[in-house]
Structure formats: C-alpha cells, structure tokens
Amino acid sequence: AKIHNHEFLVEATPVKRLCKTHNSITVNGQYPGPTLEINNGDTLVVKVTNKARYNVTIHWHGVRQMRTGWADGPEFVTQCPIRPGGSYTYRFTVDGQEGTLWWHAHSSWLRATVYGALIIRPREGEPFSFPKPNHESTILLGEWWDKNPIDVVRESQRTGAAPNMSDAYTINGQPGDLYKCSTKGTTVVPIHSGETNLVRVINAALNQPLFFTIANHKLTVVSADASYLKPFTTSVLMLGPGQTTDVLLTANQPPSRYYIAARAYQSAQNAPFDNTTTTAILQYNNNSIKNKPIMPPLPAYNDTNTVTKFSRSFFSPRKVEVPAEIDENLFFTIGLGLNNCPKNLRNRRCQGPVNRTRFTASMNNVSFTLPNNISILQAHYNRIPGVFTTDFPAKPPVKFDYTGNVSRSLWQPIPGTKAYKLKFGSRVQIVLQDTSIVTPENHPIHLHGYDFYIIAEGFGNFDPKKDTAKFNLIDPPQRNTVAVPANGWAVIRFVADNPGAWIMHCHLDAHIGWGLATILLVEDGVGKLQSIEPPPLDLPLC
Ligand code: C2O
C-alpha cells in the first residue's frame, strides 16, 4: 500500500461562469478541485492550508475513517474549523472500499465550489468486480450561484426564508451549452467505438437530487457509494446530493456526438425548483465529428416511479453480512418545520427578528445545533461536560400520522445539541421516516464513519408489523447516503464498530443549517484496536 501526499491550498480564485467573473473559493485554483486517485489500502495525507477569508474544513465523504475520526472533517463535530491563515493535515487509510467517493468542504456553504472526486481502485494487481474498462471518466454534478454562496446562505439565515436557488446545474463545474455564455466551456467526454468507459458519477449539488442520462446509450450500474452492486442496466440514474454511482458505458452507437444531461428530481413536493438542464458532450472517436449533439429524454421533475424503480434495482453482488439480530431499534423522523427564533438561541442559525417565522428542520423533533467553541469529538474524548447531551430520543416524542395532515402544533421542533450513544459493536437498525410537516420531501440521509445496508424502503408510515416482512437480509445494497422517499421511509442496518462522534444528516445543505442532523456517539470498545486514536497534534482548536 502506498502513502499519497497532497497539499490543498484553499483560496479565492476568479472563475467565469454565465457571462460573469466571480471570486470563488477553490482548492489549488481548480474548480472543481483536484481528483485524488488511490488504491484500496492506501493512505492519504492531505495538508490543507486556508488562505481564504472564511473558516474551512474538508470532509472525505464516505471514507470509513476507522478509528481516525479526527480526520473526518465536519466543523464543530470532529474538529474546530481551520481559521484563515491556518492549516491542518488530514491523515487516513482507505481500507476495504473500492469505487468512487469524493471530498468537500464541510463548513457553511463552501462546498458549492470546494469539492472533488476521490477514486479508489482495487488493490495493486487486483481486478475490478466487473470486466476491465478501456477508459475511465469522472462526472461531478454541481450547482452554480451567480452570487457568493456564503452570502446566499447568510441572507437566508437572516430572514428565515429558504435560500435562493442556484443559477445553473453543472457537469465538472460547467453549466453546458444550454446556458448563456457556456458553450465554450462545455465538458467533452471522449469515447472510442466498441470500447467501454467506466463513468463515475457524483452528485455534488448542494440542494438538488438529479436525474442523469446519456442520449441513445444504456448504462450498466456496477457500484454506488464505493460498494459494488449486482450489475443492472438502465437509461437513467437518480442521485441525491452526496451519492455516487459508477456505470459502464459501451460505445455501440453510430459515431456521433451525444448529450450527457442532468436535471432536477423535485425533492420537495409543491416547492419551487429550477427546471433547467446541464449538459456535457459524449464525443465519439475524434474531434472531427461536429454534428449538433443528440438530446436524450429526461424523466419529468416529479417522476417518482422512475426513482422508485431505480432504487429497487439495487442489490449487493452476493450474500452479505447484515446483522440478523439487532441491539438498537431506532426510529428517527426526518422533516421540516417552522419556528420562531427563540430568545435563547441568538446564534448564527437564528438571527434577525425574534418573532418572524422561519424554516427549521429536525430529527425526532430535535433541531440540531452545532457547538461553536469546541468540537463534539474533542468534548467526548476529553470528557468536557456541557457541550452536548446524550439524550437524543430513540423514538419520536409523540407518535402521529407522519405522512398525513400533521397538526400545526407539531411543526415546531426544539433546538438542541443531542447525541445518541451506541455501545461499541452494537447492531443497529434505524427506521428513517419522512414527515409531511411543511411538505413531504426526498431527503438524502448521510451517515459519517459508516457504510450501512438499506434493507427496505416504502411509502406512507413505516409499519413494524407488515413492513418487516419486506426486509432484505440477504443481499441488500450497501451505501453511505440513502435517499429516503418523500412521504415514505427507509430502514438501514450496520454494526457500530467505529468509535467516535459521527454526524448523520440530510445532505441538502439548506437542511443541515436548519438542524436536520444528529450525532451517533460510538463509545470505545476494549483495548487499543477498539478505541479512537489520539488526536493529531495540529488539530485546530477554537
Ligand atoms: Cu458529504 Cu456530512 O457530508
């Protein structure tokens, strides 16, 4: 196994999109940021230096971080932010994961421009689980704002309103030629007749689940979130923010130019959304072919049937070790809310007029609030009291018809910094239940420090009596982010074998700020190999 050393310089860089030049925060002047390529078993050492005027941290989305939670990155969860002028070296080993992950800033909305791919190939000399592709390409889906994204989120924190929508979706940082002033930069993906490309698709958008397709070509899905799948063929993918999907694409069509396209799957029912399309060009053989690219059909913004069919095609390639018995049977509601800014919460999340109604969100009616002068992991490790409590409820405080017409009295969650404590090695099941408070929504729920099995999903209220019969304990897919259906539920299982403080949150950035998160605090087991490593000496303090 190799050790890869990288330096990330975070700084403001002029970037021109949609006819205007902006000073965007980037890594090493690149937008999207550098692609990291490693083999399973390798170690990454990334020194991040912050030359921007904002705090920053970097999260390695989907990396298990076995006992190295100090390198996970979410601000005020596993570290204090790297202040302007500061630096921090993330050091971790990727073990037992193959496929596509990514990295992104985990501080305010910096990840709008601070993100990149993390490619993990099999161990040196070992094959992929599918026939070796001739080439590989990476597609990062994103969102672009004409305004500084940090100002966009700050404005919404001030007013309590939903943040402004982005001005374009992007493929590898480029809106593509259907947007103004964007023809020149449109991403071109080369392919050769008869050959097969492995295409790694990452949804790095802040707030938008996206459909993805390529004109006239079938896509064979082979892995998601760096876990292999039983291959299946489809013409369209849906990725929630945070999710990755790897597909095999064979050049079996007449040599031509074909559009690669992505467009919104409307996550919140009856909410405004942007229905524009981002494009790249699949270019056969050489650049002499110059026809107008062929446009693929895309599902309608509300085509939930396609989404359901797609997610129900996911299976592990073989029998997997899902815990058959469980020690922790948890039920978390996930949903929005409306709150007045309480007098005792005059912080970043709650500015402006005290009595104006503002958006909020919660799990089990707790709207998660980050500490602001220490990280949760530091407080846990050093046994510093008063930073968080461990009374996050295993079940919602009141049972109600979650997907029905919910009484207005249940729309106001209570802010808190609460964790749920798990014993080392405990076998955990979590039912994630969407609520229709304000509006039902497809929430991409991401758990740090773990992969989990998605053993079932469905619509309406989860019913333990009849829905347990649907559990797949044989070959369910393994992921780190589950798109919980709007007006529905998903059930996940995992073994709590990684000690640390792990945030579980909705990967729609607007919802993190509103409190759609909690902390799973996994205690140390017995001995060194079941305990979190000591913190690095350069861990940023507040
Ligand atoms: Cu990809 Cu907590 O994030």
Coordinates of C-alpha atoms in Angstrom, one line a residue, residues 2 112 128 137 139 176 182 184 195 234 327 346 377 514 540-541:
K2 CA 1.2 3.5 -0.8
A112 CA -20.5 24.9 -3.6
F128 CA -12.4 -4.7 -10.6
S137 CA -14.2 9.3 -16.8
I139 CA -18.7 13.3 -13.9
G176 CA -23.0 23.4 -20.5
S182 CA -21.4 28.5 -21.6
K184 CA -17.1 27.2 -25.0
E195 CA -14.8 0.4 -26.3
T234 CA -30.9 1.4 -17.0
D327 CA -29.4 -4.4 19.8
R346 CA -29.4 34.1 19.1
L377 CA -15.4 14.7 19.4
W514 CA -32.0 24.2 9.7
P540 CA -7.3 23.1 15.1
L541 CA -8.6 24.4 18.4

